[in-house]
GROMACS .gro file of C-alpha atoms in nm:
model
  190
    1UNK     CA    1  -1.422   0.906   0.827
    2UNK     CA    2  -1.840   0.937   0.767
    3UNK     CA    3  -1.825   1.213   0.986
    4UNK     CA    4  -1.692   1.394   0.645
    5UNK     CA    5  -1.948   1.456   0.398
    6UNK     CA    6  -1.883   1.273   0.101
    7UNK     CA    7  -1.682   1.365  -0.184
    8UNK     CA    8  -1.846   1.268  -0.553
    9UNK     CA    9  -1.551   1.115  -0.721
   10UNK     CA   10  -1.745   0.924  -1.030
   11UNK     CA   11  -1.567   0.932  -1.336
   12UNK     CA   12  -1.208   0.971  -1.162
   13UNK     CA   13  -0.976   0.669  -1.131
   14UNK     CA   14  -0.782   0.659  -0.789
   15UNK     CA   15  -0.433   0.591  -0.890
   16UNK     CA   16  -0.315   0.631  -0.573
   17UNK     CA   17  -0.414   0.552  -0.225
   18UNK     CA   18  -0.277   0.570   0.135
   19UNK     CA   19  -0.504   0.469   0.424
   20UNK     CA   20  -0.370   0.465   0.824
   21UNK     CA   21  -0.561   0.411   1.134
   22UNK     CA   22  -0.416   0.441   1.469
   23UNK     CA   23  -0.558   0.263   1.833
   24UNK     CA   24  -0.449   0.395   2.138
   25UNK     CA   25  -0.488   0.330   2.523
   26UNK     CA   26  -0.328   0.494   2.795
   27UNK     CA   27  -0.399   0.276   3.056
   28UNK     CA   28  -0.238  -0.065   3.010
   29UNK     CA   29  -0.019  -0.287   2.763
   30UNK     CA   30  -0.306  -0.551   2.794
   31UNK     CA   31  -0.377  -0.438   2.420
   32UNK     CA   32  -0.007  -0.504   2.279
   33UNK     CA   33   0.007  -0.802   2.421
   34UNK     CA   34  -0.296  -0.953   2.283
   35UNK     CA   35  -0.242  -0.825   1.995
   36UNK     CA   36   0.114  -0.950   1.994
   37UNK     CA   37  -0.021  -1.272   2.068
   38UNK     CA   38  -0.253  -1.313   1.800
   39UNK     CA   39  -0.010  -1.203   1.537
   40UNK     CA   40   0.083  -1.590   1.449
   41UNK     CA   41  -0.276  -1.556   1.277
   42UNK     CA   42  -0.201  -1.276   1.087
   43UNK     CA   43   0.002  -1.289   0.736
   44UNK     CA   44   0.309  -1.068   0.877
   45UNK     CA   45   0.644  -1.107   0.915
   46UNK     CA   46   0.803  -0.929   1.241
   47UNK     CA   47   1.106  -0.723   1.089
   48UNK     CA   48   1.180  -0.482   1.420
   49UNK     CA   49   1.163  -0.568   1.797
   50UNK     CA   50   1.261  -0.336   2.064
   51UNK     CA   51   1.150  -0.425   2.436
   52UNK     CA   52   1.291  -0.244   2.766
   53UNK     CA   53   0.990  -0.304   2.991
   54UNK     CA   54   0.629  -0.357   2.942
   55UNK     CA   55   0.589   0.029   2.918
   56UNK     CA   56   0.881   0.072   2.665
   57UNK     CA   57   0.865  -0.162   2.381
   58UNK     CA   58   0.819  -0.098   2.008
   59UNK     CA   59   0.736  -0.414   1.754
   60UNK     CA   60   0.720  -0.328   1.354
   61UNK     CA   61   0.537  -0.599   1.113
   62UNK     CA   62   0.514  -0.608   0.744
   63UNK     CA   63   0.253  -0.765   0.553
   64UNK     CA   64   0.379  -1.077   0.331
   65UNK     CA   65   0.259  -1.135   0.000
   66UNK     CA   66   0.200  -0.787  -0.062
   67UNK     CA   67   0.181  -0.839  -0.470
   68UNK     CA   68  -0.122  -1.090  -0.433
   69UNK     CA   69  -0.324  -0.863  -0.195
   70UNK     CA   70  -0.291  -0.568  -0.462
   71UNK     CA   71  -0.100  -0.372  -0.211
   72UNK     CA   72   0.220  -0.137  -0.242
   73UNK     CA   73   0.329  -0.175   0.103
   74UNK     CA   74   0.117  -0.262   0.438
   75UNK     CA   75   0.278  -0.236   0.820
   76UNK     CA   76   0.173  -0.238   1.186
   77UNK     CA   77   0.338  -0.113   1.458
   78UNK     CA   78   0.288  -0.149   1.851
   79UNK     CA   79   0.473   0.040   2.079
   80UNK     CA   80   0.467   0.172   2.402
   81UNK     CA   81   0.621   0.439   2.569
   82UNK     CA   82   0.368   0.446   2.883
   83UNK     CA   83   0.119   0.528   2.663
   84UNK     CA   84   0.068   0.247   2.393
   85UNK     CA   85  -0.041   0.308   2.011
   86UNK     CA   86  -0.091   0.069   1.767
   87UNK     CA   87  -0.113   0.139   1.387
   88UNK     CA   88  -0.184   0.024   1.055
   89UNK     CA   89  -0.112   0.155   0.743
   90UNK     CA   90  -0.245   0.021   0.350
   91UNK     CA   91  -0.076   0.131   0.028
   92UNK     CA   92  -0.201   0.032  -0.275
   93UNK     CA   93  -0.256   0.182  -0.695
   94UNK     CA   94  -0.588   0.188  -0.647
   95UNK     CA   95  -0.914   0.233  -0.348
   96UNK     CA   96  -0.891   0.063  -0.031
   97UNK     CA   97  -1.151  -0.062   0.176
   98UNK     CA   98  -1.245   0.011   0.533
   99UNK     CA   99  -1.283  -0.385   0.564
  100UNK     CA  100  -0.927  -0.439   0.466
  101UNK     CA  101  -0.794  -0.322   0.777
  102UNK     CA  102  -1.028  -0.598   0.968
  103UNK     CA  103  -0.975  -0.815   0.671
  104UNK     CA  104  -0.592  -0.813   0.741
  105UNK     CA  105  -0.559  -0.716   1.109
  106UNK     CA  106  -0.837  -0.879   1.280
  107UNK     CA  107  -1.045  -0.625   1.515
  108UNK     CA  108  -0.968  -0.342   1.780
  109UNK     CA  109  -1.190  -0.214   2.011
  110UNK     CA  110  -1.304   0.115   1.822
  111UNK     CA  111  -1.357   0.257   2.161
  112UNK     CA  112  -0.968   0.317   2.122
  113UNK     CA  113  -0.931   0.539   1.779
  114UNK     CA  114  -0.680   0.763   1.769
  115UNK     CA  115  -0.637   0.903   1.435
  116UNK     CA  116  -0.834   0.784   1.057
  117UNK     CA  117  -0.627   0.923   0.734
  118UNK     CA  118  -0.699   0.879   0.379
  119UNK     CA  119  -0.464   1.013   0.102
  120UNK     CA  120  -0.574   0.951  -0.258
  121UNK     CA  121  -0.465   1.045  -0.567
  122UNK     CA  122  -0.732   1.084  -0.850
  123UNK     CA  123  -0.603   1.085  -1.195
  124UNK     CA  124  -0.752   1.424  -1.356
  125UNK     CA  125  -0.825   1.800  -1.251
  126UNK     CA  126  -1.100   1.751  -0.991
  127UNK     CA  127  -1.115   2.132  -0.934
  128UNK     CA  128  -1.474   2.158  -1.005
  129UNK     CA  129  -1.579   1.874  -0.781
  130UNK     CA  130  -1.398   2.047  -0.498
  131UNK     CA  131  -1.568   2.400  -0.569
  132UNK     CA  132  -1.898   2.192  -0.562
  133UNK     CA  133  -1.800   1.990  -0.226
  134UNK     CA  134  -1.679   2.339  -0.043
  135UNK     CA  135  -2.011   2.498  -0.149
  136UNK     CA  136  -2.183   2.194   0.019
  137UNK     CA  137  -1.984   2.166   0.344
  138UNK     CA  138  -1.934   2.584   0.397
  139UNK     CA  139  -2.165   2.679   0.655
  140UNK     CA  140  -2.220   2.321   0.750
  141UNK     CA  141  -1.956   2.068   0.852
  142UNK     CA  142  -1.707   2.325   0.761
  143UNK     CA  143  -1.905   2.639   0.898
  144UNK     CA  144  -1.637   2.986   0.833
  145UNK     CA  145  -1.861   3.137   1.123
  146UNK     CA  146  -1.740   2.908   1.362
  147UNK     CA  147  -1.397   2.949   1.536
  148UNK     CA  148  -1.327   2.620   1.575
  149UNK     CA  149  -1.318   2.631   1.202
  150UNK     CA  150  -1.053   2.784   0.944
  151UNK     CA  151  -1.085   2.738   0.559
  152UNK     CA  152  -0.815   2.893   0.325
  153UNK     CA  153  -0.991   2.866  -0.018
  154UNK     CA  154  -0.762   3.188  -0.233
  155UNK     CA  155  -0.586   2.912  -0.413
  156UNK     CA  156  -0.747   2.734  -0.693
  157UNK     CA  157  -0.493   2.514  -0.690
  158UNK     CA  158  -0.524   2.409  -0.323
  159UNK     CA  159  -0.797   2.420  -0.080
  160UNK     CA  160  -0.778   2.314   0.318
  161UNK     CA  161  -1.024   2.302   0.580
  162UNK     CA  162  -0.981   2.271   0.975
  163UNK     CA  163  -1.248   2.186   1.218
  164UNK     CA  164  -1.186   2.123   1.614
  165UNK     CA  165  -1.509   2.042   1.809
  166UNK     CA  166  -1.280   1.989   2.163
  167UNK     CA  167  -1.316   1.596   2.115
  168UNK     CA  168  -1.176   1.544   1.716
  169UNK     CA  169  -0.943   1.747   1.471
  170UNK     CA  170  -1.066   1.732   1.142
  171UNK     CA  171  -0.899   1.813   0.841
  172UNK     CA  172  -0.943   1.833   0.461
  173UNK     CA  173  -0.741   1.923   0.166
  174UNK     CA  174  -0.729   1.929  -0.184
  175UNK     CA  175  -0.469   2.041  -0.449
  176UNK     CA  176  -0.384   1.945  -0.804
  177UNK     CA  177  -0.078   1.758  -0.836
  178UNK     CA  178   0.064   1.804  -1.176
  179UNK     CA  179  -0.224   1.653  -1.393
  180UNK     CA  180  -0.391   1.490  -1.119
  181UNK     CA  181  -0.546   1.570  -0.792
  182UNK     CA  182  -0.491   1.474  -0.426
  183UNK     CA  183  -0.751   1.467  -0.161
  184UNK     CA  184  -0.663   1.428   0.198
  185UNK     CA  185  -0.899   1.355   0.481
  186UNK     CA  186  -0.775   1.327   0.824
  187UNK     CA  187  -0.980   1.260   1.179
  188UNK     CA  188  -0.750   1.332   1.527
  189UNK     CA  189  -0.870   1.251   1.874
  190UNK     CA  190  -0.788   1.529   2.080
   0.00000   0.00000   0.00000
């Protein structure tokens, strides 16, 4: 996510925050299954299992002892269906670390990213923080000249950027949320 420039959030209080990163490799189950096998190490609890072959198989974990790691909910999931994915997803009432996914997970080659997303929820109107962070990334990470990019700003209320370079999909949004206001930031491999 440092490929987005950063957004100044000082003197807002994340009340809300969803973070999800996703692996992928489309060339062998090698990864599930050492992954799989290192789960015994890892505070989870398998709750779904569904295996035809080594190409089609889906396992679902949950994180235990959600309450004393300040979390809402936290899950994995490793499937394949001849191409294999696996993903992790943190929800908690307040920020979450990058290092919690390591933290909790143990390491993945980050050769293999698929997909980054961060949704949090700021409690407050952030509106003028956004105008200032558009003004900054307009012409730059966000360039309206380019093609690959598409910003629809006519909304006070809600603001979205697009960027495709040919190797990521970026994306940005912000909009107010009754009282409050969410910001999303989203990386793709393409």
């Amino acid at each position: 996510m440092s490929d987005f420039p950063p957004l100044d959030t000082s003197g807002f209080t994340t009340t809300y925050e969803h973070k999800m990163v996703t692996y992928y490799n489309n060339s062998s189950t090698q990864l599930a299954k050492s992954f799989n096998a290192t789960v015994s190490g890892k505070d989870v609890t398998l709750y779904n299992e569904y295996y035809v072959d080594d190409n089609n198989f889906r396992y679902d974990y949950s994180l235990n002892d959600l309450a004393s790691k300040g979390l809402l909910s936290g899950y994995i999931w490793v499937e394949s269906y001849y191409n294999l994915y696996i993903g992790m997803v943190l929800e908690a009432n307040r920020s979450i670390s990058n290092s919690e996914f390591t933290n909790l997970f143990g390491n993945v080659d980050a050769a293999l990213l698929d997909s980054v997303a961060a949704i949090t929820k700021y409690e407050g109107d952030m509106s003028s923080e956004f105008a200032d962070y558009y003004a900054d990334i307009s012409g730059k990470f966000f360039d309206i000249n380019n093609a690959n990019v598409s910003c629809n700003t006519d909304d006070a209320t809600e603001w979205q950027c697009d960027k495709n370079d040919g190797e990521f999909y970026y994306h940005f949004r912000f909009y107010l949320y009754g009282t409050d206001s969410m910001v999303i930031f989203e990386k793709f491999l393409q």
